[in-house]
mmCIF file of C-alpha atoms in Angstrom:
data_model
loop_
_atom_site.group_PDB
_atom_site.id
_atom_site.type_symbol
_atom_site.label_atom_id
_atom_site.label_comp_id
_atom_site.label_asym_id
_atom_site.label_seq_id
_atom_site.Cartn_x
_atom_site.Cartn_y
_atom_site.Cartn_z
ATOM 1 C CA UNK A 27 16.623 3.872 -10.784
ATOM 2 C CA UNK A 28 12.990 3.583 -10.597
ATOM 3 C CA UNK A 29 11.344 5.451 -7.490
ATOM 4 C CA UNK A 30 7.897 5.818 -6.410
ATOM 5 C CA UNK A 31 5.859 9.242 -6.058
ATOM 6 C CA UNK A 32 3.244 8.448 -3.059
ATOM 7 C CA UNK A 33 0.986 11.102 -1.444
ATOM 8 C CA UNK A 34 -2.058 11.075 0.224
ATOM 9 C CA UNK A 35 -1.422 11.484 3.920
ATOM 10 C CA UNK A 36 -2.758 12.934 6.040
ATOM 11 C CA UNK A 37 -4.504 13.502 9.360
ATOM 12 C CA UNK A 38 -8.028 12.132 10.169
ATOM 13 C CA UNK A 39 -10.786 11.594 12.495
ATOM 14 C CA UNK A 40 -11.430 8.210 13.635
ATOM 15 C CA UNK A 41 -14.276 6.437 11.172
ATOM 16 C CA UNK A 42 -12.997 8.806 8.381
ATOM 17 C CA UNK A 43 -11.242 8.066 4.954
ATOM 18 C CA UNK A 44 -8.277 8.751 3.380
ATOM 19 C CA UNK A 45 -6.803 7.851 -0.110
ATOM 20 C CA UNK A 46 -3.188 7.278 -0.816
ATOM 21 C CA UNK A 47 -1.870 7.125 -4.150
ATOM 22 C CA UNK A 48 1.384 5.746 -5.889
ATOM 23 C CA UNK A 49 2.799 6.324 -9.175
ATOM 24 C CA UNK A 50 5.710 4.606 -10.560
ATOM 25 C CA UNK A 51 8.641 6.614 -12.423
ATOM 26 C CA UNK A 52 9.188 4.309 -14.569
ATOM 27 C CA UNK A 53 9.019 0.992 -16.139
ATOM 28 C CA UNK A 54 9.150 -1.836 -13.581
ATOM 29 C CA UNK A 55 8.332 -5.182 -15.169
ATOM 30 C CA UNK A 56 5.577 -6.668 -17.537
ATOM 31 C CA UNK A 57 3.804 -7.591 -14.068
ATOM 32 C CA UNK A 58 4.866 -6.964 -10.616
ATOM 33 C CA UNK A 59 3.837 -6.287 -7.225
ATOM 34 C CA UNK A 60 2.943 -3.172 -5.603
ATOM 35 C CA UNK A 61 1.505 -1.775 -2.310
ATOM 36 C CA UNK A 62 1.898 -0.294 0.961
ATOM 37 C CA UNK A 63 3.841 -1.199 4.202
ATOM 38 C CA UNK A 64 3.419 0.762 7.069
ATOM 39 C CA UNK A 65 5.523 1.306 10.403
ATOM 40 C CA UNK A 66 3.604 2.715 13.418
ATOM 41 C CA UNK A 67 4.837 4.185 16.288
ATOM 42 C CA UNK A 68 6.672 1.372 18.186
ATOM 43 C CA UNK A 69 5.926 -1.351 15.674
ATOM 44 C CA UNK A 70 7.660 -3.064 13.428
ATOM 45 C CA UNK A 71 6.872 -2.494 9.592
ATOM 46 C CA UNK A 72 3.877 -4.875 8.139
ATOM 47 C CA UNK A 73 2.403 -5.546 4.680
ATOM 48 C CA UNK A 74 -1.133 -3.585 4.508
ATOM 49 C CA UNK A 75 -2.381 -4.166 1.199
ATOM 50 C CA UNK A 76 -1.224 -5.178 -2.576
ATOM 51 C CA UNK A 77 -2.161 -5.302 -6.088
ATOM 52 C CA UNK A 78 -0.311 -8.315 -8.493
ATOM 53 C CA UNK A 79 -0.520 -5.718 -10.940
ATOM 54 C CA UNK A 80 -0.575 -7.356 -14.570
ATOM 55 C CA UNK A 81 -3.193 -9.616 -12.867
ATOM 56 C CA UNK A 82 -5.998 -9.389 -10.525
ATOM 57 C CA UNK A 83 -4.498 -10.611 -7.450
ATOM 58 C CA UNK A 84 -4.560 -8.796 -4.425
ATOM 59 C CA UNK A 85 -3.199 -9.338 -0.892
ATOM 60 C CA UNK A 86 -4.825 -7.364 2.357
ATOM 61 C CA UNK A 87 -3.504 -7.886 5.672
ATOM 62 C CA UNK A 88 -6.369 -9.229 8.234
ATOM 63 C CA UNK A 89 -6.112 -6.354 10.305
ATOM 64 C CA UNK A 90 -7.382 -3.773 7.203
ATOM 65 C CA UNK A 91 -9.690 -6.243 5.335
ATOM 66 C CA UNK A 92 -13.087 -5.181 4.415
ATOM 67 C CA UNK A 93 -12.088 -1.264 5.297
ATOM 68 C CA UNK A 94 -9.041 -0.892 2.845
ATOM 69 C CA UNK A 95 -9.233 -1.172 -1.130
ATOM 70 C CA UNK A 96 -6.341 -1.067 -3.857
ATOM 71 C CA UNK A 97 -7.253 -0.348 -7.000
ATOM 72 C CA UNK A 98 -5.518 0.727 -10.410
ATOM 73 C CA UNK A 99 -5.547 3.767 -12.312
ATOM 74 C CA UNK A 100 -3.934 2.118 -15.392
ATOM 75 C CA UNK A 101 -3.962 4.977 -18.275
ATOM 76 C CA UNK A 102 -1.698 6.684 -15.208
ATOM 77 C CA UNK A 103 -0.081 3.674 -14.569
ATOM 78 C CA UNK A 104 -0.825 4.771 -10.710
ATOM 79 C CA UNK A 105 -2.608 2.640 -7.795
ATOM 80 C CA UNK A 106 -4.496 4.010 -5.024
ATOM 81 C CA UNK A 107 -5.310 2.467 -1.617
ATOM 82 C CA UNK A 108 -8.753 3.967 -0.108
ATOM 83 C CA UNK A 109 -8.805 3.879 3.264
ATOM 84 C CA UNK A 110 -12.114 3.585 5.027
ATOM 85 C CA UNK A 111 -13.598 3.561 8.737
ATOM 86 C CA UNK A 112 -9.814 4.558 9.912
ATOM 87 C CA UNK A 113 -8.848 3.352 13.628
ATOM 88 C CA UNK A 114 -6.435 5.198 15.534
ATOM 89 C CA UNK A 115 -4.467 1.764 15.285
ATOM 90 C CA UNK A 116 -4.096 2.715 11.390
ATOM 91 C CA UNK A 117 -1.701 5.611 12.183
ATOM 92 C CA UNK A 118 1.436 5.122 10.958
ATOM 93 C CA UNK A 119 4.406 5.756 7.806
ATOM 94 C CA UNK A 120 2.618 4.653 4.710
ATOM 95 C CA UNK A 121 5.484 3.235 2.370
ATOM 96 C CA UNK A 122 4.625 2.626 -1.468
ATOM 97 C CA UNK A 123 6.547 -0.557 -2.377
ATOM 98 C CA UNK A 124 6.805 -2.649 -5.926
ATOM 99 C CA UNK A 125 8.737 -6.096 -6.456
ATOM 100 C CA UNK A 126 8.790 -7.926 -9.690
ATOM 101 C CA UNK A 127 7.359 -10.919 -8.205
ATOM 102 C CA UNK A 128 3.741 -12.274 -7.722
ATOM 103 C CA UNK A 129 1.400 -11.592 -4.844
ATOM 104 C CA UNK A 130 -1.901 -12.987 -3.583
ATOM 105 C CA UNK A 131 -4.238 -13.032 -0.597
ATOM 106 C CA UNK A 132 -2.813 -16.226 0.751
ATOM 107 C CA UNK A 133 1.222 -14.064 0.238
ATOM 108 C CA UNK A 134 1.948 -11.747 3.199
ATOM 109 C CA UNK A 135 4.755 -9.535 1.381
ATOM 110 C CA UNK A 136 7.940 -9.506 2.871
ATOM 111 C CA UNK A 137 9.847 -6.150 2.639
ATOM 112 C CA UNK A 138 12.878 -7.716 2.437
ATOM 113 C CA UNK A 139 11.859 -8.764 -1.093
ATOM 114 C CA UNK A 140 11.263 -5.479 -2.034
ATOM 115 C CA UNK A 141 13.908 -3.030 -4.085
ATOM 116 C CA UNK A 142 11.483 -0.059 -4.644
ATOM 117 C CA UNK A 143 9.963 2.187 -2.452
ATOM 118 C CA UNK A 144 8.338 5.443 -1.965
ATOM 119 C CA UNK A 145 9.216 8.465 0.546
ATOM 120 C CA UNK A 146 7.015 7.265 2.919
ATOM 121 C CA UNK A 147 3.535 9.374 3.494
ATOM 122 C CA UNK A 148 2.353 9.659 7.263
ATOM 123 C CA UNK A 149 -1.351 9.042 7.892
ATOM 124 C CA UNK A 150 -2.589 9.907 11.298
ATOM 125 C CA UNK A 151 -5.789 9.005 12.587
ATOM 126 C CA UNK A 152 -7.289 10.821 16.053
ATOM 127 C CA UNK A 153 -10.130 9.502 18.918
#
């Protein structure tokens, strides 16, 4: 029933920024997780980065650490995910995903464990 609204996408050079953004319908839980996946071209989908959101947890796969940064908009009940110094390795579907279940740094999310998702937003970063 609940769905996530993500946008954000979009196409960029390589060093620049983007900032995606995810908003829930609805209610979810009383704490949950919530972040992006992302498929590139020829790859199979991994866990980017996640806020435990009800806590102060986050997760950040070691591939975006130190460039990528969740953070909450809570009066909007929306998170964002700023993307900085982009690499053309970034490119990819971006796919907004929340589980009621905890996640941390030491967690790598497994979609399997996740029930909602977003429409998917492509970010596309050029040489």
């Amino acid at each position: 029933q609940v769905k996530l609204q993500e946008s954000g996408g979009g196409s960029v050079q390589a060093g620049g920024s983007l900032r995606l953004s995810c908003t829930p319908s609805g209610h979810i839980a009383s704490s949950y997780c919530m972040g992006w996946f992302r498929r590139g071209p020829g790859k199979e989908p991994e866990g980017v980065a996640f806020q435990y959101v009800g806590g102060t947890s986050q997760y950040y796969a070691r591939s975006v650490k130190g460039r990528f940064t969740v953070s909450e908009d809570k009066a909007k009940s929306t998170l964002h995910l700023l993307m900085r110094s982009l690499k053309p390795e970034d490119t990819g579907v971006y796919l907004c995903a929340a589980a009621p279940r905890y996640c941390g740094s030491a967690l790598e999310p497994s979609a399997g464990d996740f029930t909602t998702w977003g429409q998917g937003t492509q970010v596309t970063v050029s040489s």
